[in-house]
Amino acid sequence: MDSNNIQRPLAETRFKEELEALKANDSGGKPANWALSPRGVRAFILGANKPLLLGKEKVTVTQKFYGDDALVERAIVTLAGNRGLMLVGEPGTAKSMLSELLAAGISGNSANTIQGTAGTSEDGIKYSWNYAMLLAKGPVPEALVPGPVYIGMEKGLITRFEEITRCPLEIQDSLISIMSDRVLHIPEFGAEGVRFAMRGFNIIATANTRDKGINEMSSALKRRFNFETVEAVKSVQLEGRIISEQCADLFASSGVEMQIQDDVVEVLSTTYNELRSGASFEKAKIQKLDAVMSTAEAVSVYFQSALDAHYYRDGKIRMQNLTENLLGAVMKENRDDLPKLKDYFSGAVKLKAERLGGIWQEYYESRRVIK
Ligand SMILES: Nc1ncnc2c1ncn2[C@@H]1O[C@H](COP(=O)(O)OP(=O)(O)O)[C@@H](O)[C@H]1O
Ligand SMILES: [Mg+2]
């Protein structure tokens, strides 16, 4: 396998050096089977205040998740205890990213993951059988095909359960005994069929509040998790920083050499922030959109516009193209938002164009594409 050609390597691969440097400098107490101490995991996700020495090299540990340091600290402590961690929130608030970073920091492995869908089965979570072998030899250990929960328990790893509320309720509930007793029973093995969870095993689940499934989750299962609500970032500056950093990473991994245009980032982060909050600096009247105005969408609108500029133009993002991509992002979710988006341009954006001119004027003029 050509590892340079992997589209998106796992966090433990992308940040291999950082993890090694943190390990080499980690003096804090570690829960059993953790790769790093809770302090180390915190630094991995929120950044270290000074470069760390790894051999002769200095390694900078970057901040990866922005906005709520206390939430990250609580999440780490939860995972050291006997309850699972449930990250809930709107789409695009970095729940999956945070889950991946936590698993990479704690277990050095974020790949032990279940993707929840309406079709997720208990076999896919716990274990299934190699049927050819099962028929030939009966239920022998070699015939068992372990699933992510089995592997997590056996190796003492964090197991990730993405979009858990999309799974049927009875599948969700099959986790209850595992979460409380920390044992998995394999009836086919008879008296030998008890598997105990090794220390270090725990579950990080994510759920979107827009899926409306959280209310239906059984209270027995809810009690096995600590819930943390991940909110969208609230500051324009922070959102701009996320857009810049994520797009710089995307450029690097797609082999595109481009500078980030700070003024374009500011236009975009301001737009997302104002349409999400319904409030603008100029106190213009803004109707909040029903579409999810997530930072993840803002990142992709910028990246999309930048690629257009790179491949078809002189490398400078055109506001018209940015607005087209913004429109696409909004319309795929909710067509009723169109008039609200128009109003945003003829209100808040117009005022900014008058006050600041320049790129805001260009942005205001690009409103023609919103039809
Ligand atoms: N608070 C944040 N800190 C860092 N990046 C963020 C933040 N919020 C959103 N992002 C960006 O948006 C993306 C969120 O994607 P994802 O983790 O898939 O969201 P979710 O699982 O909540 O739908 C991240 O990869 C990152 O680019
Ligand atoms: Mg997700």
mmCIF file of C-alpha atoms and ligand atoms in Angstrom:
data_model
loop_
_atom_site.group_PDB
_atom_site.id
_atom_site.type_symbol
_atom_site.label_atom_id
_atom_site.label_comp_id
_atom_site.label_asym_id
_atom_site.label_seq_id
_atom_site.Cartn_x
_atom_site.Cartn_y
_atom_site.Cartn_z
ATOM 1 C CA MET A 1 0.000 0.000 0.000
ATOM 2 C CA ASP A 2 1.297 3.442 -0.920
ATOM 3 C CA SER A 3 0.690 5.366 2.270
ATOM 4 C CA ASN A 4 1.357 8.710 0.570
ATOM 5 C CA ASN A 5 -1.709 8.177 -1.550
ATOM 6 C CA ILE A 6 -4.179 7.652 1.273
ATOM 7 C CA GLN A 7 -6.787 10.401 0.951
ATOM 8 C CA ARG A 8 -7.313 10.947 4.608
ATOM 9 C CA PRO A 9 -4.988 9.133 7.004
ATOM 10 C CA LEU A 10 -6.201 8.490 10.567
ATOM 11 C CA ALA A 11 -5.366 10.981 13.295
ATOM 12 C CA GLU A 12 -2.745 8.667 14.817
ATOM 13 C CA THR A 13 -0.952 8.626 11.462
ATOM 14 C CA ARG A 14 -1.311 12.318 10.650
ATOM 15 C CA PHE A 15 -0.077 13.333 14.099
ATOM 16 C CA LYS A 16 2.330 10.462 14.699
ATOM 17 C CA GLU A 17 5.228 12.713 15.672
ATOM 18 C CA GLU A 18 3.115 14.756 18.052
ATOM 19 C CA LEU A 19 1.886 11.605 19.784
ATOM 20 C CA GLU A 20 5.425 10.265 20.102
ATOM 21 C CA ALA A 21 6.687 13.561 21.495
ATOM 22 C CA LEU A 22 3.846 13.703 24.004
ATOM 23 C CA LYS A 23 4.562 10.134 25.085
ATOM 24 C CA ALA A 24 8.264 10.850 25.522
ATOM 25 C CA ASN A 25 7.495 13.873 27.697
ATOM 26 C CA ASP A 26 4.531 12.478 29.613
ATOM 27 C CA SER A 27 5.118 12.353 33.337
ATOM 28 C CA GLY A 28 1.495 12.303 34.491
ATOM 29 C CA GLY A 29 -0.217 9.205 35.914
ATOM 30 C CA LYS A 30 -1.921 7.092 33.270
ATOM 31 C CA PRO A 31 -5.067 5.021 33.533
ATOM 32 C CA ALA A 32 -4.272 1.365 32.734
ATOM 33 C CA ASN A 33 -3.730 0.703 29.038
ATOM 34 C CA TRP A 34 -3.786 4.365 28.040
ATOM 35 C CA ALA A 35 -1.096 5.557 25.655
ATOM 36 C CA LEU A 36 -0.979 8.978 27.311
ATOM 37 C CA SER A 37 -1.966 10.504 30.633
ATOM 38 C CA PRO A 38 -5.138 12.615 30.740
ATOM 39 C CA ARG A 39 -2.893 15.706 30.639
ATOM 40 C CA GLY A 40 -1.145 14.312 27.586
ATOM 41 C CA VAL A 41 -4.440 13.639 25.826
ATOM 42 C CA ARG A 42 -5.576 17.166 26.663
ATOM 43 C CA ALA A 43 -2.406 18.623 25.181
ATOM 44 C CA PHE A 44 -2.815 16.482 22.070
ATOM 45 C CA ILE A 45 -6.265 17.931 21.423
ATOM 46 C CA LEU A 46 -5.899 21.490 22.736
ATOM 47 C CA GLY A 47 -2.201 22.017 21.975
ATOM 48 C CA ALA A 48 0.907 22.254 24.156
ATOM 49 C CA ASN A 49 2.176 25.677 25.215
ATOM 50 C CA LYS A 50 5.770 24.964 24.186
ATOM 51 C CA PRO A 51 7.504 22.688 21.658
ATOM 52 C CA LEU A 52 8.400 19.224 22.992
ATOM 53 C CA LEU A 53 11.711 17.506 22.528
ATOM 54 C CA LEU A 54 11.677 14.203 20.654
ATOM 55 C CA GLY A 55 15.242 12.939 20.371
ATOM 56 C CA LYS A 56 16.997 15.995 18.989
ATOM 57 C CA GLU A 57 13.947 17.406 17.302
ATOM 58 C CA LYS A 58 11.492 19.968 18.573
ATOM 59 C CA VAL A 59 7.877 19.041 17.926
ATOM 60 C CA THR A 60 5.020 21.527 18.126
ATOM 61 C CA VAL A 61 1.786 20.038 19.408
ATOM 62 C CA THR A 62 -0.963 21.944 17.627
ATOM 63 C CA GLN A 63 -4.439 22.843 18.801
ATOM 64 C CA LYS A 64 -6.973 20.754 16.893
ATOM 65 C CA PHE A 65 -10.310 21.378 18.553
ATOM 66 C CA TYR A 66 -11.361 24.944 19.378
ATOM 67 C CA GLY A 67 -13.992 26.495 21.557
ATOM 68 C CA ASP A 68 -14.596 24.559 24.730
ATOM 69 C CA ASP A 69 -11.537 23.406 26.661
ATOM 70 C CA ALA A 70 -13.569 22.362 29.694
ATOM 71 C CA LEU A 71 -15.674 20.017 27.568
ATOM 72 C CA VAL A 72 -12.511 18.286 26.343
ATOM 73 C CA GLU A 73 -11.250 17.907 29.910
ATOM 74 C CA ARG A 74 -14.551 16.420 31.081
ATOM 75 C CA ALA A 75 -14.643 14.072 28.094
ATOM 76 C CA ILE A 76 -11.194 12.688 28.945
ATOM 77 C CA VAL A 77 -12.099 12.178 32.595
ATOM 78 C CA THR A 78 -15.318 10.418 31.592
ATOM 79 C CA LEU A 79 -13.365 7.964 29.470
ATOM 80 C CA ALA A 80 -11.112 7.112 32.405
ATOM 81 C CA GLY A 81 -14.199 6.171 34.421
ATOM 82 C CA ASN A 82 -16.882 3.528 34.085
ATOM 83 C CA ARG A 83 -19.324 5.359 31.839
ATOM 84 C CA GLY A 84 -19.214 5.880 28.117
ATOM 85 C CA LEU A 85 -19.031 9.290 26.463
ATOM 86 C CA MET A 86 -21.894 10.546 24.306
ATOM 87 C CA LEU A 87 -21.139 13.596 22.155
ATOM 88 C CA VAL A 88 -24.321 15.219 20.922
ATOM 89 C CA GLY A 89 -24.889 18.331 18.828
ATOM 90 C CA GLU A 90 -25.741 19.776 15.443
ATOM 91 C CA PRO A 91 -24.012 18.347 12.383
ATOM 92 C CA GLY A 92 -20.592 19.778 11.656
ATOM 93 C CA THR A 93 -19.650 20.739 15.204
ATOM 94 C CA ALA A 94 -16.621 18.405 15.185
ATOM 95 C CA LYS A 95 -18.120 15.555 17.217
ATOM 96 C CA SER A 96 -16.569 12.934 14.955
ATOM 97 C CA MET A 97 -13.300 14.817 14.868
ATOM 98 C CA LEU A 98 -13.196 15.001 18.661
ATOM 99 C CA SER A 99 -14.067 11.322 18.983
ATOM 100 C CA GLU A 100 -11.259 10.414 16.587
ATOM 101 C CA LEU A 101 -8.747 12.603 18.440
ATOM 102 C CA LEU A 102 -9.752 11.177 21.826
ATOM 103 C CA ALA A 103 -9.367 7.608 20.575
ATOM 104 C CA ALA A 104 -6.022 8.404 18.923
ATOM 105 C CA GLY A 105 -4.723 10.116 22.069
ATOM 106 C CA ILE A 106 -5.975 7.518 24.536
ATOM 107 C CA SER A 107 -5.535 4.239 22.646
ATOM 108 C CA GLY A 108 -3.222 5.291 19.826
ATOM 109 C CA ASN A 109 -5.920 3.855 17.569
ATOM 110 C CA SER A 110 -9.019 5.590 16.243
ATOM 111 C CA ALA A 111 -9.922 2.963 13.669
ATOM 112 C CA ASN A 112 -11.935 0.692 15.945
ATOM 113 C CA THR A 113 -15.187 2.258 14.832
ATOM 114 C CA ILE A 114 -18.802 1.358 14.150
ATOM 115 C CA GLN A 115 -20.715 3.519 11.694
ATOM 116 C CA GLY A 116 -24.322 3.506 12.855
ATOM 117 C CA THR A 117 -27.045 3.187 10.216
ATOM 118 C CA ALA A 118 -30.573 1.823 10.069
ATOM 119 C CA GLY A 119 -28.999 -1.438 8.898
ATOM 120 C CA THR A 120 -26.402 -1.851 11.664
ATOM 121 C CA SER A 121 -26.780 -5.308 13.201
ATOM 122 C CA GLU A 122 -25.674 -6.817 16.482
ATOM 123 C CA ASP A 123 -23.218 -9.033 14.539
ATOM 124 C CA GLY A 124 -21.578 -5.966 13.049
ATOM 125 C CA ILE A 125 -21.007 -4.562 16.527
ATOM 126 C CA LYS A 126 -20.011 -7.607 18.581
ATOM 127 C CA TYR A 127 -18.967 -10.572 16.476
ATOM 128 C CA SER A 128 -20.053 -12.658 13.517
ATOM 129 C CA TRP A 129 -19.017 -16.010 12.057
ATOM 130 C CA ASN A 130 -17.012 -17.228 9.145
ATOM 131 C CA TYR A 131 -19.800 -19.473 7.913
ATOM 132 C CA ALA A 132 -17.665 -21.829 5.836
ATOM 133 C CA MET A 133 -15.596 -22.613 8.897
ATOM 134 C CA LEU A 134 -18.604 -22.702 11.167
ATOM 135 C CA LEU A 135 -20.197 -25.386 8.977
ATOM 136 C CA ALA A 136 -16.996 -27.378 8.684
ATOM 137 C CA LYS A 137 -15.801 -27.216 12.283
ATOM 138 C CA GLY A 138 -18.669 -25.883 14.373
ATOM 139 C CA PRO A 139 -18.341 -22.859 16.665
ATOM 140 C CA VAL A 140 -14.578 -22.989 17.187
ATOM 141 C CA PRO A 141 -12.704 -19.828 18.179
ATOM 142 C CA GLU A 142 -11.096 -19.543 14.708
ATOM 143 C CA ALA A 143 -14.552 -19.287 13.160
ATOM 144 C CA LEU A 144 -15.405 -16.173 15.165
ATOM 145 C CA VAL A 145 -15.011 -12.853 13.352
ATOM 146 C CA PRO A 146 -14.608 -10.151 15.978
ATOM 147 C CA GLY A 147 -16.444 -6.837 15.604
ATOM 148 C CA PRO A 148 -15.307 -3.459 16.985
ATOM 149 C CA VAL A 149 -16.807 -3.958 20.472
ATOM 150 C CA TYR A 150 -15.216 -7.394 20.793
ATOM 151 C CA ILE A 151 -11.843 -6.016 19.674
ATOM 152 C CA GLY A 152 -12.119 -3.009 21.982
ATOM 153 C CA MET A 153 -12.895 -5.227 24.994
ATOM 154 C CA GLU A 154 -10.173 -7.742 24.184
ATOM 155 C CA LYS A 155 -7.445 -5.193 23.590
ATOM 156 C CA GLY A 156 -8.537 -2.519 26.030
ATOM 157 C CA LEU A 157 -9.181 0.060 23.302
ATOM 158 C CA ILE A 158 -11.577 2.938 22.905
ATOM 159 C CA THR A 159 -14.387 1.853 20.594
ATOM 160 C CA ARG A 160 -16.113 4.570 18.577
ATOM 161 C CA PHE A 161 -19.785 4.406 17.734
ATOM 162 C CA GLU A 162 -20.666 7.057 15.151
ATOM 163 C CA GLU A 163 -24.280 8.231 14.761
ATOM 164 C CA ILE A 164 -25.553 5.751 17.324
ATOM 165 C CA THR A 165 -29.116 7.076 17.220
ATOM 166 C CA ARG A 166 -29.480 6.019 13.588
ATOM 167 C CA CYS A 167 -29.387 2.376 14.700
ATOM 168 C CA PRO A 168 -32.550 0.509 15.679
ATOM 169 C CA LEU A 169 -33.265 0.784 19.408
ATOM 170 C CA GLU A 170 -32.738 -2.919 20.117
ATOM 171 C CA ILE A 171 -29.281 -2.702 18.568
ATOM 172 C CA GLN A 172 -28.439 0.296 20.742
ATOM 173 C CA ASP A 173 -29.724 -1.572 23.784
ATOM 174 C CA SER A 174 -27.485 -4.542 23.118
ATOM 175 C CA LEU A 175 -24.719 -2.328 24.531
ATOM 176 C CA ILE A 176 -26.348 -2.025 27.953
ATOM 177 C CA SER A 177 -24.932 -5.180 29.534
ATOM 178 C CA ILE A 178 -21.520 -4.552 28.005
ATOM 179 C CA MET A 179 -21.439 -1.027 29.384
ATOM 180 C CA SER A 180 -22.568 -2.016 32.863
ATOM 181 C CA ASP A 181 -21.050 -5.472 33.445
ATOM 182 C CA ARG A 182 -18.148 -5.111 31.018
ATOM 183 C CA VAL A 183 -18.611 -8.677 29.806
ATOM 184 C CA LEU A 184 -19.610 -10.131 26.481
ATOM 185 C CA HIS A 185 -21.316 -13.514 26.365
ATOM 186 C CA ILE A 186 -20.882 -15.821 23.394
ATOM 187 C CA PRO A 187 -23.572 -18.450 23.888
ATOM 188 C CA GLU A 188 -22.143 -20.666 21.129
ATOM 189 C CA PHE A 189 -19.034 -21.314 23.251
ATOM 190 C CA GLY A 190 -21.066 -22.506 26.240
ATOM 191 C CA ALA A 191 -19.295 -22.177 29.587
ATOM 192 C CA GLU A 192 -16.184 -20.875 27.834
ATOM 193 C CA GLY A 193 -18.131 -18.075 26.228
ATOM 194 C CA VAL A 194 -17.412 -15.217 28.622
ATOM 195 C CA ARG A 195 -15.182 -12.378 27.467
ATOM 196 C CA PHE A 196 -14.174 -9.734 29.980
ATOM 197 C CA ALA A 197 -13.342 -6.202 28.935
ATOM 198 C CA MET A 198 -9.706 -5.265 29.482
ATOM 199 C CA ARG A 199 -8.901 -1.965 31.155
ATOM 200 C CA GLY A 200 -8.772 0.885 28.710
ATOM 201 C CA PHE A 201 -11.934 -0.226 26.936
ATOM 202 C CA ASN A 202 -14.680 2.358 26.712
ATOM 203 C CA ILE A 203 -17.150 3.695 24.173
ATOM 204 C CA ILE A 204 -17.371 7.135 22.574
ATOM 205 C CA ALA A 205 -20.680 7.555 20.773
ATOM 206 C CA THR A 206 -21.790 10.512 18.670
ATOM 207 C CA ALA A 207 -25.333 11.589 17.832
ATOM 208 C CA ASN A 208 -26.783 14.442 15.821
ATOM 209 C CA THR A 209 -29.508 16.441 17.484
ATOM 210 C CA ARG A 210 -31.089 16.980 14.039
ATOM 211 C CA ASP A 211 -31.690 13.242 13.765
ATOM 212 C CA LYS A 212 -34.193 13.494 16.636
ATOM 213 C CA GLY A 213 -33.208 10.039 17.832
ATOM 214 C CA ILE A 214 -31.823 11.026 21.204
ATOM 215 C CA ASN A 215 -35.221 11.305 22.851
ATOM 216 C CA GLU A 216 -36.003 7.764 21.861
ATOM 217 C CA MET A 217 -32.831 6.278 23.274
ATOM 218 C CA SER A 218 -33.715 4.048 26.233
ATOM 219 C CA SER A 219 -33.118 5.551 29.628
ATOM 220 C CA ALA A 220 -31.231 2.390 30.627
ATOM 221 C CA LEU A 221 -28.688 3.081 27.903
ATOM 222 C CA LYS A 222 -28.611 6.829 28.599
ATOM 223 C CA ARG A 223 -27.577 6.092 32.163
ATOM 224 C CA ARG A 224 -24.462 4.293 30.909
ATOM 225 C CA PHE A 225 -23.187 7.446 29.209
ATOM 226 C CA ASN A 226 -22.126 10.916 30.232
ATOM 227 C CA PHE A 227 -23.612 13.338 27.709
ATOM 228 C CA GLU A 228 -21.670 16.317 26.396
ATOM 229 C CA THR A 229 -23.230 18.809 24.020
ATOM 230 C CA VAL A 230 -20.810 20.164 21.432
ATOM 231 C CA GLU A 231 -21.808 23.662 20.297
ATOM 232 C CA ALA A 232 -20.864 25.521 17.147
ATOM 233 C CA VAL A 233 -18.006 27.993 17.668
ATOM 234 C CA LYS A 234 -19.350 31.397 18.565
ATOM 235 C CA SER A 235 -16.571 33.771 17.585
ATOM 236 C CA VAL A 236 -15.919 34.980 14.044
ATOM 237 C CA GLN A 237 -12.154 34.991 14.695
ATOM 238 C CA LEU A 238 -12.115 31.416 15.939
ATOM 239 C CA GLU A 239 -14.259 30.214 13.064
ATOM 240 C CA GLY A 240 -11.943 32.021 10.651
ATOM 241 C CA ARG A 241 -8.973 30.323 12.209
ATOM 242 C CA ILE A 242 -10.569 26.901 11.825
ATOM 243 C CA ILE A 243 -11.380 27.614 8.169
ATOM 244 C CA SER A 244 -7.793 28.756 7.486
ATOM 245 C CA GLU A 245 -6.127 25.840 9.256
ATOM 246 C CA GLN A 246 -8.417 23.157 7.867
ATOM 247 C CA CYS A 247 -8.106 24.489 4.329
ATOM 248 C CA ALA A 248 -4.329 24.734 4.606
ATOM 249 C CA ASP A 249 -4.368 21.035 5.578
ATOM 250 C CA LEU A 250 -6.683 20.224 2.692
ATOM 251 C CA PHE A 251 -4.403 22.055 0.242
ATOM 252 C CA ALA A 252 -1.396 20.183 1.550
ATOM 253 C CA SER A 253 -3.084 16.800 1.302
ATOM 254 C CA SER A 254 -4.393 17.472 -2.197
ATOM 255 C CA GLY A 255 -1.051 18.771 -3.427
ATOM 256 C CA VAL A 256 -2.408 22.233 -4.240
ATOM 257 C CA GLU A 257 -0.107 25.154 -3.545
ATOM 258 C CA MET A 258 -2.233 28.089 -2.466
ATOM 259 C CA GLN A 259 -2.107 30.858 0.092
ATOM 260 C CA ILE A 260 -5.116 31.359 2.322
ATOM 261 C CA GLN A 261 -6.840 34.673 1.532
ATOM 262 C CA ASP A 262 -7.548 36.125 4.956
ATOM 263 C CA ASP A 263 -10.092 38.634 3.693
ATOM 264 C CA VAL A 264 -12.148 35.906 2.026
ATOM 265 C CA VAL A 265 -11.972 33.801 5.181
ATOM 266 C CA GLU A 266 -13.277 36.763 7.158
ATOM 267 C CA VAL A 267 -16.212 37.278 4.792
ATOM 268 C CA LEU A 268 -17.114 33.624 5.056
ATOM 269 C CA SER A 269 -16.749 33.248 8.813
ATOM 270 C CA THR A 270 -18.740 36.455 9.340
ATOM 271 C CA THR A 271 -21.505 35.199 7.051
ATOM 272 C CA TYR A 272 -21.719 31.830 8.793
ATOM 273 C CA ASN A 273 -21.608 33.369 12.219
ATOM 274 C CA GLU A 274 -24.304 35.943 11.451
ATOM 275 C CA LEU A 275 -26.664 33.570 9.667
ATOM 276 C CA ARG A 276 -26.334 31.102 12.525
ATOM 277 C CA SER A 277 -26.814 33.615 15.326
ATOM 278 C CA GLY A 278 -29.261 35.940 13.579
ATOM 279 C CA ALA A 279 -27.286 38.966 14.767
ATOM 280 C CA SER A 280 -24.903 41.242 12.875
ATOM 281 C CA PHE A 281 -22.377 43.864 13.858
ATOM 282 C CA GLU A 282 -24.432 46.516 12.028
ATOM 283 C CA LYS A 283 -27.575 45.407 13.838
ATOM 284 C CA ALA A 284 -29.177 44.599 10.497
ATOM 285 C CA LYS A 285 -32.276 42.467 10.665
ATOM 286 C CA ILE A 286 -31.285 38.868 9.913
ATOM 287 C CA GLN A 287 -33.488 35.834 9.742
ATOM 288 C CA LYS A 288 -31.719 32.727 10.943
ATOM 289 C CA LEU A 289 -31.536 29.998 8.340
ATOM 290 C CA ASP A 290 -33.007 26.565 8.903
ATOM 291 C CA ALA A 291 -30.088 24.943 7.090
ATOM 292 C CA VAL A 292 -27.254 23.800 9.303
ATOM 293 C CA MET A 293 -24.692 26.597 9.041
ATOM 294 C CA SER A 294 -21.808 24.527 10.324
ATOM 295 C CA THR A 295 -18.134 25.345 10.395
ATOM 296 C CA ALA A 296 -17.563 22.126 8.463
ATOM 297 C CA GLU A 297 -19.738 23.557 5.647
ATOM 298 C CA ALA A 298 -17.858 26.860 5.753
ATOM 299 C CA VAL A 299 -14.585 24.957 5.351
ATOM 300 C CA SER A 300 -15.933 23.141 2.340
ATOM 301 C CA VAL A 301 -17.335 26.328 0.729
ATOM 302 C CA TYR A 302 -13.916 27.958 1.001
ATOM 303 C CA PHE A 303 -12.063 24.882 -0.262
ATOM 304 C CA GLN A 304 -14.441 24.470 -3.183
ATOM 305 C CA SER A 305 -14.049 28.123 -4.195
ATOM 306 C CA ALA A 306 -10.288 27.930 -3.839
ATOM 307 C CA LEU A 307 -10.058 24.883 -6.097
ATOM 308 C CA ASP A 308 -12.140 26.669 -8.713
ATOM 309 C CA ALA A 309 -9.725 29.620 -8.537
ATOM 310 C CA HIS A 310 -6.733 27.293 -8.705
ATOM 311 C CA TYR A 311 -7.812 25.192 -11.657
ATOM 312 C CA TYR A 312 -9.763 27.686 -13.780
ATOM 313 C CA ARG A 313 -8.569 31.189 -12.818
ATOM 314 C CA ASP A 314 -5.515 33.040 -11.625
ATOM 315 C CA GLY A 315 -5.625 31.487 -8.153
ATOM 316 C CA LYS A 316 -7.654 34.305 -6.562
ATOM 317 C CA ILE A 317 -11.070 33.396 -5.204
ATOM 318 C CA ARG A 318 -13.901 35.269 -6.912
ATOM 319 C CA MET A 319 -16.742 36.407 -4.689
ATOM 320 C CA GLN A 320 -19.248 35.292 -7.275
ATOM 321 C CA ASN A 321 -17.964 31.752 -7.031
ATOM 322 C CA LEU A 322 -17.922 31.891 -3.244
ATOM 323 C CA THR A 323 -21.549 33.003 -3.233
ATOM 324 C CA GLU A 324 -22.513 30.241 -5.666
ATOM 325 C CA ASN A 325 -20.957 27.660 -3.371
ATOM 326 C CA LEU A 326 -22.601 29.221 -0.322
ATOM 327 C CA LEU A 327 -25.919 29.065 -2.129
ATOM 328 C CA GLY A 328 -25.332 25.402 -2.978
ATOM 329 C CA ALA A 329 -24.589 24.583 0.650
ATOM 330 C CA VAL A 330 -27.751 26.310 1.854
ATOM 331 C CA MET A 331 -30.055 25.013 -0.875
ATOM 332 C CA LYS A 332 -29.157 21.370 -0.498
ATOM 333 C CA GLU A 333 -30.655 21.533 2.972
ATOM 334 C CA ASN A 334 -33.592 23.837 2.698
ATOM 335 C CA ARG A 335 -35.028 25.647 -0.308
ATOM 336 C CA ASP A 336 -37.135 27.875 1.949
ATOM 337 C CA ASP A 337 -33.958 29.568 3.074
ATOM 338 C CA LEU A 338 -33.453 31.276 -0.280
ATOM 339 C CA PRO A 339 -35.390 34.492 0.499
ATOM 340 C CA LYS A 340 -33.661 34.708 3.871
ATOM 341 C CA LEU A 341 -30.279 34.494 2.200
ATOM 342 C CA LYS A 342 -31.306 37.225 -0.252
ATOM 343 C CA ASP A 343 -32.398 39.403 2.645
ATOM 344 C CA TYR A 344 -29.073 38.853 4.314
ATOM 345 C CA PHE A 345 -27.284 40.277 1.290
ATOM 346 C CA SER A 346 -29.618 43.225 0.863
ATOM 347 C CA GLY A 347 -29.406 43.986 4.591
ATOM 348 C CA ALA A 348 -26.275 43.123 6.515
ATOM 349 C CA VAL A 349 -23.941 42.646 3.532
ATOM 350 C CA LYS A 350 -25.049 45.933 1.950
ATOM 351 C CA LEU A 351 -24.295 47.813 5.171
ATOM 352 C CA LYS A 352 -20.857 46.224 5.357
ATOM 353 C CA ALA A 353 -20.205 47.073 1.692
ATOM 354 C CA GLU A 354 -21.016 50.725 2.436
ATOM 355 C CA ARG A 355 -18.950 50.802 5.578
ATOM 356 C CA LEU A 356 -15.934 48.750 4.490
ATOM 357 C CA GLY A 357 -16.007 48.692 0.670
ATOM 358 C CA GLY A 358 -13.396 46.465 -0.969
ATOM 359 C CA ILE A 359 -14.120 42.781 -0.817
ATOM 360 C CA TRP A 360 -17.444 43.377 0.918
ATOM 361 C CA GLN A 361 -18.564 45.501 -2.042
ATOM 362 C CA GLU A 362 -17.573 42.689 -4.372
ATOM 363 C CA TYR A 363 -19.446 40.225 -2.163
ATOM 364 C CA TYR A 364 -22.524 42.444 -2.179
ATOM 365 C CA GLU A 365 -22.445 42.615 -5.979
ATOM 366 C CA SER A 366 -22.235 38.825 -6.219
ATOM 367 C CA ARG A 367 -25.789 38.575 -4.824
ATOM 368 C CA ARG A 368 -26.984 38.386 -8.461
ATOM 369 C CA VAL A 369 -26.260 34.658 -8.425
ATOM 370 C CA ILE A 370 -28.915 34.102 -5.748
ATOM 371 C CA LYS A 371 -32.055 33.677 -7.796
HETATM 372 N N1 LIG B 1 -14.738 23.543 17.326
HETATM 373 C C1 LIG B 1 -14.078 23.126 16.241
HETATM 374 N N2 LIG B 1 -12.722 23.002 16.273
HETATM 375 C C2 LIG B 1 -12.048 22.579 15.183
HETATM 376 N N3 LIG B 1 -12.618 22.257 14.010
HETATM 377 C C3 LIG B 1 -13.955 22.356 13.899
HETATM 378 C C4 LIG B 1 -14.746 22.804 15.003
HETATM 379 N N4 LIG B 1 -16.035 22.815 14.617
HETATM 380 C C5 LIG B 1 -16.065 22.379 13.344
HETATM 381 N N5 LIG B 1 -14.810 22.117 12.894
HETATM 382 C C6 LIG B 1 -14.487 21.676 11.536
HETATM 383 O O1 LIG B 1 -15.587 21.006 11.031
HETATM 384 C C7 LIG B 1 -15.345 19.612 10.851
HETATM 385 C C8 LIG B 1 -16.435 18.921 11.632
HETATM 386 O O2 LIG B 1 -16.668 17.726 11.096
HETATM 387 P P1 LIG B 1 -17.220 16.501 11.940
HETATM 388 O O3 LIG B 1 -16.287 16.120 13.033
HETATM 389 O O4 LIG B 1 -17.507 15.477 10.925
HETATM 390 O O5 LIG B 1 -18.573 17.064 12.576
HETATM 391 P P2 LIG B 1 -19.801 16.260 13.199
HETATM 392 O O6 LIG B 1 -19.362 14.859 13.475
HETATM 393 O O7 LIG B 1 -20.143 17.019 14.448
HETATM 394 O O8 LIG B 1 -20.888 16.337 12.197
HETATM 395 C C9 LIG B 1 -13.982 19.336 11.429
HETATM 396 O O9 LIG B 1 -13.287 18.385 10.694
HETATM 397 C C10 LIG B 1 -13.351 20.714 11.363
HETATM 398 O O10 LIG B 1 -12.890 20.934 10.039
HETATM 399 MG MG MG B 2 -20.060 13.068 12.644
#
